[in-house]
Each structure stands twice: as C-alpha cells, then as structure tokens.
Amino acid sequence: MSERHLNRKLAEHGVSYKNISDKIRKNLAEKLILQGNVNQANLAIYFGYADESAFAKAFKRWTGMGFKQYKENNQITTIK
C-alpha cells in the first residue's frame, strides 16, 4: 500500500499517521517511565529525536506536563 493510499484510508477514519505514531510513543514512554530507571535523554535517543529538548516538547504535548513532573505524579508507592 502506498503512503498516499494509507493516509487517505486513515483520513476516512478521522486519524492520521502522526496521531497514531504519537499515541504509540506516548504509551511506550509512559510504560518505560513507570518501570523506572529511565531518563529523558535516553528516551529521546530511543525514540529517535534529534535532541533532548525536542523529545521534551513532544512529551509535554502528549501528556500536558514535563517529564520530571510526570514521573513525580506517577510514582508507584509500595506498602510495607
């Protein structure tokens, strides 16, 4: 299937390749953050961003908050 055909089919369903790609990246980033031991610089490299600031802007667009704030708001508390 050509790229143009795919984009037309996605548009018929009210979505775009960029929207789908962003959702997948967001979900994977959230999963990796919740697993712990991952930092913003590593995620930027993992997702292929040119630099950390580009990833930071995308992450804020996806989640509505910065990386550090997201981590703080989503820390898993263990009960002893």
PDB file of N, CA, C and O in Angstrom:
ATOM      1  N   MET A   1       0.850  -1.161   0.000  1.00  0.00           N
ATOM      2  CA  MET A   1       0.000   0.000   0.000  1.00  0.00           C
ATOM      3  C   MET A   1       0.905   1.236   0.000  1.00  0.00           C
ATOM      4  O   MET A   1       1.856   1.312   0.762  1.00  0.00           O
ATOM      5  N   SER A   2       0.583   2.165  -0.821  1.00  0.00           N
ATOM      6  CA  SER A   2       1.394   3.382  -0.904  1.00  0.00           C
ATOM      7  C   SER A   2       1.121   4.277   0.306  1.00  0.00           C
ATOM      8  O   SER A   2       0.083   4.169   0.963  1.00  0.00           O
ATOM      9  N   GLU A   3       2.045   5.157   0.575  1.00  0.00           N
ATOM     10  CA  GLU A   3       1.890   6.096   1.688  1.00  0.00           C
ATOM     11  C   GLU A   3       0.658   6.970   1.481  1.00  0.00           C
ATOM     12  O   GLU A   3      -0.115   7.210   2.412  1.00  0.00           O
ATOM     13  N   ARG A   4       0.463   7.406   0.272  1.00  0.00           N
ATOM     14  CA  ARG A   4      -0.685   8.276  -0.033  1.00  0.00           C
ATOM     15  C   ARG A   4      -2.006   7.536   0.201  1.00  0.00           C
ATOM     16  O   ARG A   4      -2.952   8.084   0.781  1.00  0.00           O
ATOM     17  N   HIS A   5      -2.071   6.282  -0.227  1.00  0.00           N
ATOM     18  CA  HIS A   5      -3.277   5.473  -0.044  1.00  0.00           C
ATOM     19  C   HIS A   5      -3.540   5.250   1.450  1.00  0.00           C
ATOM     20  O   HIS A   5      -4.690   5.370   1.916  1.00  0.00           O
ATOM     21  N   LEU A   6      -2.488   4.943   2.190  1.00  0.00           N
ATOM     22  CA  LEU A   6      -2.629   4.748   3.633  1.00  0.00           C
ATOM     23  C   LEU A   6      -3.164   6.017   4.294  1.00  0.00           C
ATOM     24  O   LEU A   6      -4.091   5.954   5.106  1.00  0.00           O
ATOM     25  N   ASN A   7      -2.598   7.153   3.944  1.00  0.00           N
ATOM     26  CA  ASN A   7      -3.062   8.420   4.529  1.00  0.00           C
ATOM     27  C   ASN A   7      -4.523   8.700   4.204  1.00  0.00           C
ATOM     28  O   ASN A   7      -5.270   9.197   5.045  1.00  0.00           O
ATOM     29  N   ARG A   8      -4.949   8.367   2.985  1.00  0.00           N
ATOM     30  CA  ARG A   8      -6.362   8.551   2.626  1.00  0.00           C
ATOM     31  C   ARG A   8      -7.259   7.643   3.449  1.00  0.00           C
ATOM     32  O   ARG A   8      -8.320   8.062   3.924  1.00  0.00           O
ATOM     33  N   LYS A   9      -6.852   6.392   3.608  1.00  0.00           N
ATOM     34  CA  LYS A   9      -7.652   5.442   4.393  1.00  0.00           C
ATOM     35  C   LYS A   9      -7.745   5.870   5.854  1.00  0.00           C
ATOM     36  O   LYS A   9      -8.801   5.785   6.467  1.00  0.00           O
ATOM     37  N   LEU A  10      -6.626   6.329   6.401  1.00  0.00           N
ATOM     38  CA  LEU A  10      -6.646   6.804   7.780  1.00  0.00           C
ATOM     39  C   LEU A  10      -7.542   8.032   7.918  1.00  0.00           C
ATOM     40  O   LEU A  10      -8.301   8.145   8.890  1.00  0.00           O
ATOM     41  N   ALA A  11      -7.469   8.935   6.954  1.00  0.00           N
ATOM     42  CA  ALA A  11      -8.295  10.147   6.973  1.00  0.00           C
ATOM     43  C   ALA A  11      -9.778   9.798   6.943  1.00  0.00           C
ATOM     44  O   ALA A  11     -10.598  10.485   7.568  1.00  0.00           O
ATOM     45  N   GLU A  12     -10.128   8.739   6.240  1.00  0.00           N
ATOM     46  CA  GLU A  12     -11.529   8.295   6.206  1.00  0.00           C
ATOM     47  C   GLU A  12     -12.040   7.952   7.601  1.00  0.00           C
ATOM     48  O   GLU A  12     -13.231   8.031   7.874  1.00  0.00           O
ATOM     49  N   HIS A  13     -11.116   7.546   8.466  1.00  0.00           N
ATOM     50  CA  HIS A  13     -11.478   7.162   9.838  1.00  0.00           C
ATOM     51  C   HIS A  13     -11.173   8.271  10.838  1.00  0.00           C
ATOM     52  O   HIS A  13     -11.244   8.061  12.048  1.00  0.00           O
ATOM     53  N   GLY A  14     -10.800   9.443  10.323  1.00  0.00           N
ATOM     54  CA  GLY A  14     -10.584  10.598  11.179  1.00  0.00           C
ATOM     55  C   GLY A  14      -9.277  10.585  11.956  1.00  0.00           C
ATOM     56  O   GLY A  14      -9.186  11.225  13.004  1.00  0.00           O
ATOM     57  N   VAL A  15      -8.297   9.840  11.476  1.00  0.00           N
ATOM     58  CA  VAL A  15      -6.995   9.796  12.148  1.00  0.00           C
ATOM     59  C   VAL A  15      -5.886  10.051  11.138  1.00  0.00           C
ATOM     60  O   VAL A  15      -6.115  10.039   9.931  1.00  0.00           O
ATOM     61  N   SER A  16      -4.701  10.274  11.658  1.00  0.00           N
ATOM     62  CA  SER A  16      -3.549  10.446  10.785  1.00  0.00           C
ATOM     63  C   SER A  16      -2.413   9.563  11.290  1.00  0.00           C
ATOM     64  O   SER A  16      -2.416   9.129  12.453  1.00  0.00           O
ATOM     65  N   TYR A  17      -1.450   9.332  10.433  1.00  0.00           N
ATOM     66  CA  TYR A  17      -0.287   8.536  10.809  1.00  0.00           C
ATOM     67  C   TYR A  17       0.420   9.189  12.002  1.00  0.00           C
ATOM     68  O   TYR A  17       0.824   8.510  12.938  1.00  0.00           O
ATOM     69  N   LYS A  18       0.543  10.516  11.991  1.00  0.00           N
ATOM     70  CA  LYS A  18       1.214  11.228  13.076  1.00  0.00           C
ATOM     71  C   LYS A  18       0.483  11.018  14.396  1.00  0.00           C
ATOM     72  O   LYS A  18       1.121  10.782  15.425  1.00  0.00           O
ATOM     73  N   ASN A  19      -0.853  11.081  14.379  1.00  0.00           N
ATOM     74  CA  ASN A  19      -1.624  10.858  15.608  1.00  0.00           C
ATOM     75  C   ASN A  19      -1.382   9.458  16.160  1.00  0.00           C
ATOM     76  O   ASN A  19      -1.192   9.286  17.364  1.00  0.00           O
ATOM     77  N   ILE A  20      -1.418   8.476  15.291  1.00  0.00           N
ATOM     78  CA  ILE A  20      -1.208   7.094  15.720  1.00  0.00           C
ATOM     79  C   ILE A  20       0.205   6.923  16.255  1.00  0.00           C
ATOM     80  O   ILE A  20       0.419   6.332  17.318  1.00  0.00           O
ATOM     81  N   SER A  21       1.169   7.447  15.536  1.00  0.00           N
ATOM     82  CA  SER A  21       2.570   7.364  15.951  1.00  0.00           C
ATOM     83  C   SER A  21       2.781   8.034  17.307  1.00  0.00           C
ATOM     84  O   SER A  21       3.457   7.487  18.181  1.00  0.00           O
ATOM     85  N   ASP A  22       2.192   9.209  17.503  1.00  0.00           N
ATOM     86  CA  ASP A  22       2.318   9.911  18.780  1.00  0.00           C
ATOM     87  C   ASP A  22       1.695   9.113  19.926  1.00  0.00           C
ATOM     88  O   ASP A  22       2.251   9.054  21.018  1.00  0.00           O
ATOM     89  N   LYS A  23       0.544   8.501  19.687  1.00  0.00           N
ATOM     90  CA  LYS A  23      -0.105   7.704  20.735  1.00  0.00           C
ATOM     91  C   LYS A  23       0.760   6.513  21.134  1.00  0.00           C
ATOM     92  O   LYS A  23       0.887   6.194  22.314  1.00  0.00           O
ATOM     93  N   ILE A  24       1.351   5.863  20.151  1.00  0.00           N
ATOM     94  CA  ILE A  24       2.217   4.717  20.430  1.00  0.00           C
ATOM     95  C   ILE A  24       3.446   5.163  21.219  1.00  0.00           C
ATOM     96  O   ILE A  24       3.818   4.535  22.217  1.00  0.00           O
ATOM     97  N   ARG A  25       4.071   6.252  20.786  1.00  0.00           N
ATOM     98  CA  ARG A  25       5.245   6.767  21.508  1.00  0.00           C
ATOM     99  C   ARG A  25       4.887   7.163  22.934  1.00  0.00           C
ATOM    100  O   ARG A  25       5.621   6.870  23.879  1.00  0.00           O
ATOM    101  N   LYS A  26       3.759   7.845  23.101  1.00  0.00           N
ATOM    102  CA  LYS A  26       3.313   8.265  24.437  1.00  0.00           C
ATOM    103  C   LYS A  26       3.107   7.055  25.337  1.00  0.00           C
ATOM    104  O   LYS A  26       3.609   7.006  26.463  1.00  0.00           O
ATOM    105  N   ASN A  27       2.366   6.069  24.844  1.00  0.00           N
ATOM    106  CA  ASN A  27       2.096   4.876  25.649  1.00  0.00           C
ATOM    107  C   ASN A  27       3.370   4.144  26.025  1.00  0.00           C
ATOM    108  O   ASN A  27       3.525   3.704  27.168  1.00  0.00           O
ATOM    109  N   LEU A  28       4.288   4.014  25.081  1.00  0.00           N
ATOM    110  CA  LEU A  28       5.545   3.323  25.366  1.00  0.00           C
ATOM    111  C   LEU A  28       6.394   4.136  26.334  1.00  0.00           C
ATOM    112  O   LEU A  28       6.984   3.573  27.262  1.00  0.00           O
ATOM    113  N   ALA A  29       6.455   5.446  26.153  1.00  0.00           N
ATOM    114  CA  ALA A  29       7.221   6.293  27.074  1.00  0.00           C
ATOM    115  C   ALA A  29       6.662   6.174  28.486  1.00  0.00           C
ATOM    116  O   ALA A  29       7.423   6.029  29.454  1.00  0.00           O
ATOM    117  N   GLU A  30       5.343   6.227  28.626  1.00  0.00           N
ATOM    118  CA  GLU A  30       4.724   6.097  29.945  1.00  0.00           C
ATOM    119  C   GLU A  30       5.062   4.745  30.576  1.00  0.00           C
ATOM    120  O   GLU A  30       5.389   4.669  31.756  1.00  0.00           O
ATOM    121  N   LYS A  31       4.988   3.711  29.798  1.00  0.00           N
ATOM    122  CA  LYS A  31       5.300   2.370  30.304  1.00  0.00           C
ATOM    123  C   LYS A  31       6.749   2.291  30.780  1.00  0.00           C
ATOM    124  O   LYS A  31       7.025   1.772  31.863  1.00  0.00           O
ATOM    125  N   LEU A  32       7.665   2.823  29.995  1.00  0.00           N
ATOM    126  CA  LEU A  32       9.078   2.789  30.366  1.00  0.00           C
ATOM    127  C   LEU A  32       9.349   3.620  31.609  1.00  0.00           C
ATOM    128  O   LEU A  32      10.130   3.226  32.476  1.00  0.00           O
ATOM    129  N   ILE A  33       8.679   4.764  31.722  1.00  0.00           N
ATOM    130  CA  ILE A  33       8.855   5.620  32.899  1.00  0.00           C
ATOM    131  C   ILE A  33       8.359   4.899  34.145  1.00  0.00           C
ATOM    132  O   ILE A  33       9.021   4.906  35.185  1.00  0.00           O
ATOM    133  N   LEU A  34       7.213   4.272  34.059  1.00  0.00           N
ATOM    134  CA  LEU A  34       6.643   3.582  35.215  1.00  0.00           C
ATOM    135  C   LEU A  34       7.469   2.369  35.628  1.00  0.00           C
ATOM    136  O   LEU A  34       7.461   1.975  36.793  1.00  0.00           O
ATOM    137  N   GLN A  35       8.202   1.792  34.688  1.00  0.00           N
ATOM    138  CA  GLN A  35       9.086   0.676  35.032  1.00  0.00           C
ATOM    139  C   GLN A  35      10.319   1.166  35.778  1.00  0.00           C
ATOM    140  O   GLN A  35      10.990   0.390  36.437  1.00  0.00           O
ATOM    141  N   GLY A  36      10.612   2.457  35.662  1.00  0.00           N
ATOM    142  CA  GLY A  36      11.719   3.077  36.392  1.00  0.00           C
ATOM    143  C   GLY A  36      13.042   3.012  35.650  1.00  0.00           C
ATOM    144  O   GLY A  36      13.166   2.413  34.583  1.00  0.00           O
ATOM    145  N   ASN A  37      14.029   3.688  36.244  1.00  0.00           N
ATOM    146  CA  ASN A  37      15.407   3.708  35.739  1.00  0.00           C
ATOM    147  C   ASN A  37      15.533   4.148  34.288  1.00  0.00           C
ATOM    148  O   ASN A  37      16.330   3.589  33.531  1.00  0.00           O
ATOM    149  N   VAL A  38      14.752   5.109  33.886  1.00  0.00           N
ATOM    150  CA  VAL A  38      14.874   5.668  32.541  1.00  0.00           C
ATOM    151  C   VAL A  38      14.865   7.190  32.680  1.00  0.00           C
ATOM    152  O   VAL A  38      14.168   7.738  33.523  1.00  0.00           O
ATOM    153  N   ASN A  39      15.697   7.832  31.892  1.00  0.00           N
ATOM    154  CA  ASN A  39      15.714   9.290  31.960  1.00  0.00           C
ATOM    155  C   ASN A  39      15.322   9.882  30.614  1.00  0.00           C
ATOM    156  O   ASN A  39      15.211   9.186  29.605  1.00  0.00           O
ATOM    157  N   GLN A  40      15.090  11.166  30.632  1.00  0.00           N
ATOM    158  CA  GLN A  40      14.599  11.864  29.444  1.00  0.00           C
ATOM    159  C   GLN A  40      15.582  11.755  28.276  1.00  0.00           C
ATOM    160  O   GLN A  40      15.175  11.562  27.139  1.00  0.00           O
ATOM    161  N   ALA A  41      16.873  11.870  28.566  1.00  0.00           N
ATOM    162  CA  ALA A  41      17.881  11.797  27.499  1.00  0.00           C
ATOM    163  C   ALA A  41      17.852  10.435  26.810  1.00  0.00           C
ATOM    164  O   ALA A  41      17.925  10.359  25.573  1.00  0.00           O
ATOM    165  N   ASN A  42      17.723   9.369  27.582  1.00  0.00           N
ATOM    166  CA  ASN A  42      17.664   8.023  26.991  1.00  0.00           C
ATOM    167  C   ASN A  42      16.409   7.827  26.150  1.00  0.00           C
ATOM    168  O   ASN A  42      16.456   7.198  25.096  1.00  0.00           O
ATOM    169  N   LEU A  43      15.284   8.359  26.631  1.00  0.00           N
ATOM    170  CA  LEU A  43      14.051   8.241  25.853  1.00  0.00           C
ATOM    171  C   LEU A  43      14.150   9.025  24.549  1.00  0.00           C
ATOM    172  O   LEU A  43      13.656   8.573  23.519  1.00  0.00           O
ATOM    173  N   ALA A  44      14.783  10.183  24.596  1.00  0.00           N
ATOM    174  CA  ALA A  44      14.957  10.985  23.379  1.00  0.00           C
ATOM    175  C   ALA A  44      15.728  10.191  22.331  1.00  0.00           C
ATOM    176  O   ALA A  44      15.347  10.155  21.155  1.00  0.00           O
ATOM    177  N   ILE A  45      16.784   9.536  22.754  1.00  0.00           N
ATOM    178  CA  ILE A  45      17.587   8.713  21.839  1.00  0.00           C
ATOM    179  C   ILE A  45      16.763   7.521  21.352  1.00  0.00           C
ATOM    180  O   ILE A  45      16.725   7.228  20.160  1.00  0.00           O
ATOM    181  N   TYR A  46      16.093   6.854  22.281  1.00  0.00           N
ATOM    182  CA  TYR A  46      15.305   5.662  21.952  1.00  0.00           C
ATOM    183  C   TYR A  46      14.246   5.954  20.892  1.00  0.00           C
ATOM    184  O   TYR A  46      14.033   5.163  19.975  1.00  0.00           O
ATOM    185  N   PHE A  47      13.583   7.113  21.015  1.00  0.00           N
ATOM    186  CA  PHE A  47      12.523   7.458  20.071  1.00  0.00           C
ATOM    187  C   PHE A  47      13.029   8.186  18.836  1.00  0.00           C
ATOM    188  O   PHE A  47      12.248   8.560  17.968  1.00  0.00           O
ATOM    189  N   GLY A  48      14.334   8.408  18.751  1.00  0.00           N
ATOM    190  CA  GLY A  48      14.918   8.978  17.549  1.00  0.00           C
ATOM    191  C   GLY A  48      14.810  10.483  17.413  1.00  0.00           C
ATOM    192  O   GLY A  48      14.876  11.011  16.305  1.00  0.00           O
ATOM    193  N   TYR A  49      14.658  11.188  18.533  1.00  0.00           N
ATOM    194  CA  TYR A  49      14.604  12.644  18.478  1.00  0.00           C
ATOM    195  C   TYR A  49      16.007  13.201  18.304  1.00  0.00           C
ATOM    196  O   TYR A  49      16.985  12.622  18.778  1.00  0.00           O
ATOM    197  N   ALA A  50      16.106  14.342  17.633  1.00  0.00           N
ATOM    198  CA  ALA A  50      17.403  14.961  17.361  1.00  0.00           C
ATOM    199  C   ALA A  50      18.113  15.361  18.645  1.00  0.00           C
ATOM    200  O   ALA A  50      19.332  15.292  18.720  1.00  0.00           O
ATOM    201  N   ASP A  51      17.343  15.792  19.626  1.00  0.00           N
ATOM    202  CA  ASP A  51      17.937  16.160  20.912  1.00  0.00           C
ATOM    203  C   ASP A  51      16.896  16.030  22.018  1.00  0.00           C
ATOM    204  O   ASP A  51      15.713  15.802  21.763  1.00  0.00           O
ATOM    205  N   GLU A  52      17.366  16.176  23.238  1.00  0.00           N
ATOM    206  CA  GLU A  52      16.504  16.006  24.402  1.00  0.00           C
ATOM    207  C   GLU A  52      15.375  17.034  24.450  1.00  0.00           C
ATOM    208  O   GLU A  52      14.249  16.718  24.840  1.00  0.00           O
ATOM    209  N   SER A  53      15.663  18.266  24.023  1.00  0.00           N
ATOM    210  CA  SER A  53      14.629  19.305  24.088  1.00  0.00           C
ATOM    211  C   SER A  53      13.476  19.019  23.123  1.00  0.00           C
ATOM    212  O   SER A  53      12.317  19.320  23.428  1.00  0.00           O
ATOM    213  N   ALA A  54      13.784  18.423  21.976  1.00  0.00           N
ATOM    214  CA  ALA A  54      12.717  18.065  21.032  1.00  0.00           C
ATOM    215  C   ALA A  54      11.809  17.000  21.643  1.00  0.00           C
ATOM    216  O   ALA A  54      10.578  17.058  21.520  1.00  0.00           O
ATOM    217  N   PHE A  55      12.419  16.019  22.319  1.00  0.00           N
ATOM    218  CA  PHE A  55      11.619  14.999  22.993  1.00  0.00           C
ATOM    219  C   PHE A  55      10.797  15.630  24.122  1.00  0.00           C
ATOM    220  O   PHE A  55       9.621  15.297  24.298  1.00  0.00           O
ATOM    221  N   ALA A  56      11.407  16.547  24.880  1.00  0.00           N
ATOM    222  CA  ALA A  56      10.717  17.190  25.997  1.00  0.00           C
ATOM    223  C   ALA A  56       9.466  17.917  25.514  1.00  0.00           C
ATOM    224  O   ALA A  56       8.411  17.843  26.152  1.00  0.00           O
ATOM    225  N   LYS A  57       9.563  18.606  24.390  1.00  0.00           N
ATOM    226  CA  LYS A  57       8.402  19.310  23.823  1.00  0.00           C
ATOM    227  C   LYS A  57       7.310  18.324  23.406  1.00  0.00           C
ATOM    228  O   LYS A  57       6.123  18.541  23.661  1.00  0.00           O
ATOM    229  N   ALA A  58       7.712  17.231  22.765  1.00  0.00           N
ATOM    230  CA  ALA A  58       6.744  16.220  22.347  1.00  0.00           C
ATOM    231  C   ALA A  58       6.084  15.579  23.563  1.00  0.00           C
ATOM    232  O   ALA A  58       4.859  15.399  23.592  1.00  0.00           O
ATOM    233  N   PHE A  59       6.871  15.248  24.581  1.00  0.00           N
ATOM    234  CA  PHE A  59       6.333  14.617  25.782  1.00  0.00           C
ATOM    235  C   PHE A  59       5.325  15.525  26.463  1.00  0.00           C
ATOM    236  O   PHE A  59       4.257  15.073  26.891  1.00  0.00           O
ATOM    237  N   LYS A  60       5.631  16.807  26.531  1.00  0.00           N
ATOM    238  CA  LYS A  60       4.699  17.762  27.146  1.00  0.00           C
ATOM    239  C   LYS A  60       3.421  17.873  26.316  1.00  0.00           C
ATOM    240  O   LYS A  60       2.318  17.981  26.864  1.00  0.00           O
ATOM    241  N   ARG A  61       3.549  17.816  24.999  1.00  0.00           N
ATOM    242  CA  ARG A  61       2.361  17.858  24.133  1.00  0.00           C
ATOM    243  C   ARG A  61       1.503  16.605  24.361  1.00  0.00           C
ATOM    244  O   ARG A  61       0.277  16.678  24.411  1.00  0.00           O
ATOM    245  N   TRP A  62       2.148  15.452  24.538  1.00  0.00           N
ATOM    246  CA  TRP A  62       1.410  14.201  24.732  1.00  0.00           C
ATOM    247  C   TRP A  62       0.704  14.139  26.076  1.00  0.00           C
ATOM    248  O   TRP A  62      -0.408  13.637  26.181  1.00  0.00           O
ATOM    249  N   THR A  63       1.403  14.586  27.134  1.00  0.00           N
ATOM    250  CA  THR A  63       0.900  14.356  28.489  1.00  0.00           C
ATOM    251  C   THR A  63       0.385  15.605  29.194  1.00  0.00           C
ATOM    252  O   THR A  63      -0.269  15.492  30.223  1.00  0.00           O
ATOM    253  N   GLY A  64       0.737  16.775  28.682  1.00  0.00           N
ATOM    254  CA  GLY A  64       0.332  18.011  29.328  1.00  0.00           C
ATOM    255  C   GLY A  64       1.228  18.412  30.482  1.00  0.00           C
ATOM    256  O   GLY A  64       0.931  19.364  31.204  1.00  0.00           O
ATOM    257  N   MET A  65       2.319  17.670  30.684  1.00  0.00           N
ATOM    258  CA  MET A  65       3.254  18.016  31.754  1.00  0.00           C
ATOM    259  C   MET A  65       4.671  17.619  31.358  1.00  0.00           C
ATOM    260  O   MET A  65       4.862  16.808  30.457  1.00  0.00           O
ATOM    261  N   GLY A  66       5.630  18.207  32.044  1.00  0.00           N
ATOM    262  CA  GLY A  66       7.023  17.892  31.778  1.00  0.00           C
ATOM    263  C   GLY A  66       7.388  16.502  32.279  1.00  0.00           C
ATOM    264  O   GLY A  66       6.666  15.895  33.080  1.00  0.00           O
ATOM    265  N   PHE A  67       8.533  16.017  31.846  1.00  0.00           N
ATOM    266  CA  PHE A  67       8.997  14.673  32.189  1.00  0.00           C
ATOM    267  C   PHE A  67       9.115  14.487  33.702  1.00  0.00           C
ATOM    268  O   PHE A  67       8.591  13.527  34.254  1.00  0.00           O
ATOM    269  N   LYS A  68       9.803  15.419  34.364  1.00  0.00           N
ATOM    270  CA  LYS A  68      10.018  15.299  35.802  1.00  0.00           C
ATOM    271  C   LYS A  68       8.691  15.320  36.564  1.00  0.00           C
ATOM    272  O   LYS A  68       8.472  14.498  37.459  1.00  0.00           O
ATOM    273  N   GLN A  69       7.809  16.235  36.188  1.00  0.00           N
ATOM    274  CA  GLN A  69       6.501  16.322  36.840  1.00  0.00           C
ATOM    275  C   GLN A  69       5.715  15.028  36.624  1.00  0.00           C
ATOM    276  O   GLN A  69       5.066  14.525  37.536  1.00  0.00           O
ATOM    277  N   TYR A  70       5.782  14.483  35.408  1.00  0.00           N
ATOM    278  CA  TYR A  70       5.071  13.240  35.119  1.00  0.00           C
ATOM    279  C   TYR A  70       5.583  12.120  36.016  1.00  0.00           C
ATOM    280  O   TYR A  70       4.804  11.357  36.579  1.00  0.00           O
ATOM    281  N   LYS A  71       6.916  12.019  36.132  1.00  0.00           N
ATOM    282  CA  LYS A  71       7.494  10.975  36.983  1.00  0.00           C
ATOM    283  C   LYS A  71       7.049  11.137  38.431  1.00  0.00           C
ATOM    284  O   LYS A  71       6.693  10.154  39.086  1.00  0.00           O
ATOM    285  N   GLU A  72       7.074  12.370  38.925  1.00  0.00           N
ATOM    286  CA  GLU A  72       6.680  12.616  40.310  1.00  0.00           C
ATOM    287  C   GLU A  72       5.207  12.283  40.539  1.00  0.00           C
ATOM    288  O   GLU A  72       4.836  11.731  41.573  1.00  0.00           O
ATOM    289  N   ASN A  73       4.348  12.617  39.592  1.00  0.00           N
ATOM    290  CA  ASN A  73       2.913  12.368  39.728  1.00  0.00           C
ATOM    291  C   ASN A  73       2.543  10.897  39.585  1.00  0.00           C
ATOM    292  O   ASN A  73       1.458  10.500  39.958  1.00  0.00           O
ATOM    293  N   ASN A  74       3.440  10.099  39.017  1.00  0.00           N
ATOM    294  CA  ASN A  74       3.105   8.710  38.728  1.00  0.00           C
ATOM    295  C   ASN A  74       4.021   7.725  39.442  1.00  0.00           C
ATOM    296  O   ASN A  74       4.178   6.590  38.981  1.00  0.00           O
ATOM    297  N   GLN A  75       4.614   8.136  40.540  1.00  0.00           N
ATOM    298  CA  GLN A  75       5.455   7.211  41.285  1.00  0.00           C
ATOM    299  C   GLN A  75       4.585   6.142  41.920  1.00  0.00           C
ATOM    300  O   GLN A  75       3.499   6.411  42.437  1.00  0.00           O
ATOM    301  N   ILE A  76       5.098   4.921  41.877  1.00  0.00           N
ATOM    302  CA  ILE A  76       4.381   3.808  42.481  1.00  0.00           C
ATOM    303  C   ILE A  76       4.819   3.706  43.943  1.00  0.00           C
ATOM    304  O   ILE A  76       6.005   3.678  44.246  1.00  0.00           O
ATOM    305  N   THR A  77       3.847   3.693  44.824  1.00  0.00           N
ATOM    306  CA  THR A  77       4.155   3.608  46.239  1.00  0.00           C
ATOM    307  C   THR A  77       4.046   2.166  46.690  1.00  0.00           C
ATOM    308  O   THR A  77       3.079   1.474  46.370  1.00  0.00           O
ATOM    309  N   THR A  78       5.041   1.712  47.386  1.00  0.00           N
ATOM    310  CA  THR A  78       4.999   0.342  47.903  1.00  0.00           C
ATOM    311  C   THR A  78       4.534   0.354  49.336  1.00  0.00           C
ATOM    312  O   THR A  78       4.915   1.214  50.134  1.00  0.00           O
ATOM    313  N   ILE A  79       3.717  -0.592  49.685  1.00  0.00           N
ATOM    314  CA  ILE A  79       3.188  -0.712  51.049  1.00  0.00           C
ATOM    315  C   ILE A  79       4.014  -1.747  51.781  1.00  0.00           C
ATOM    316  O   ILE A  79       4.215  -2.854  51.286  1.00  0.00           O
ATOM    317  N   LYS A  80       4.487  -1.371  52.959  1.00  0.00           N
ATOM    318  CA  LYS A  80       5.312  -2.296  53.753  1.00  0.00           C
ATOM    319  C   LYS A  80       4.519  -2.862  54.878  1.00  0.00           C
ATOM    320  O   LYS A  80       3.661  -2.304  55.433  1.00  0.00           O
TER     321      LYS A  80
END
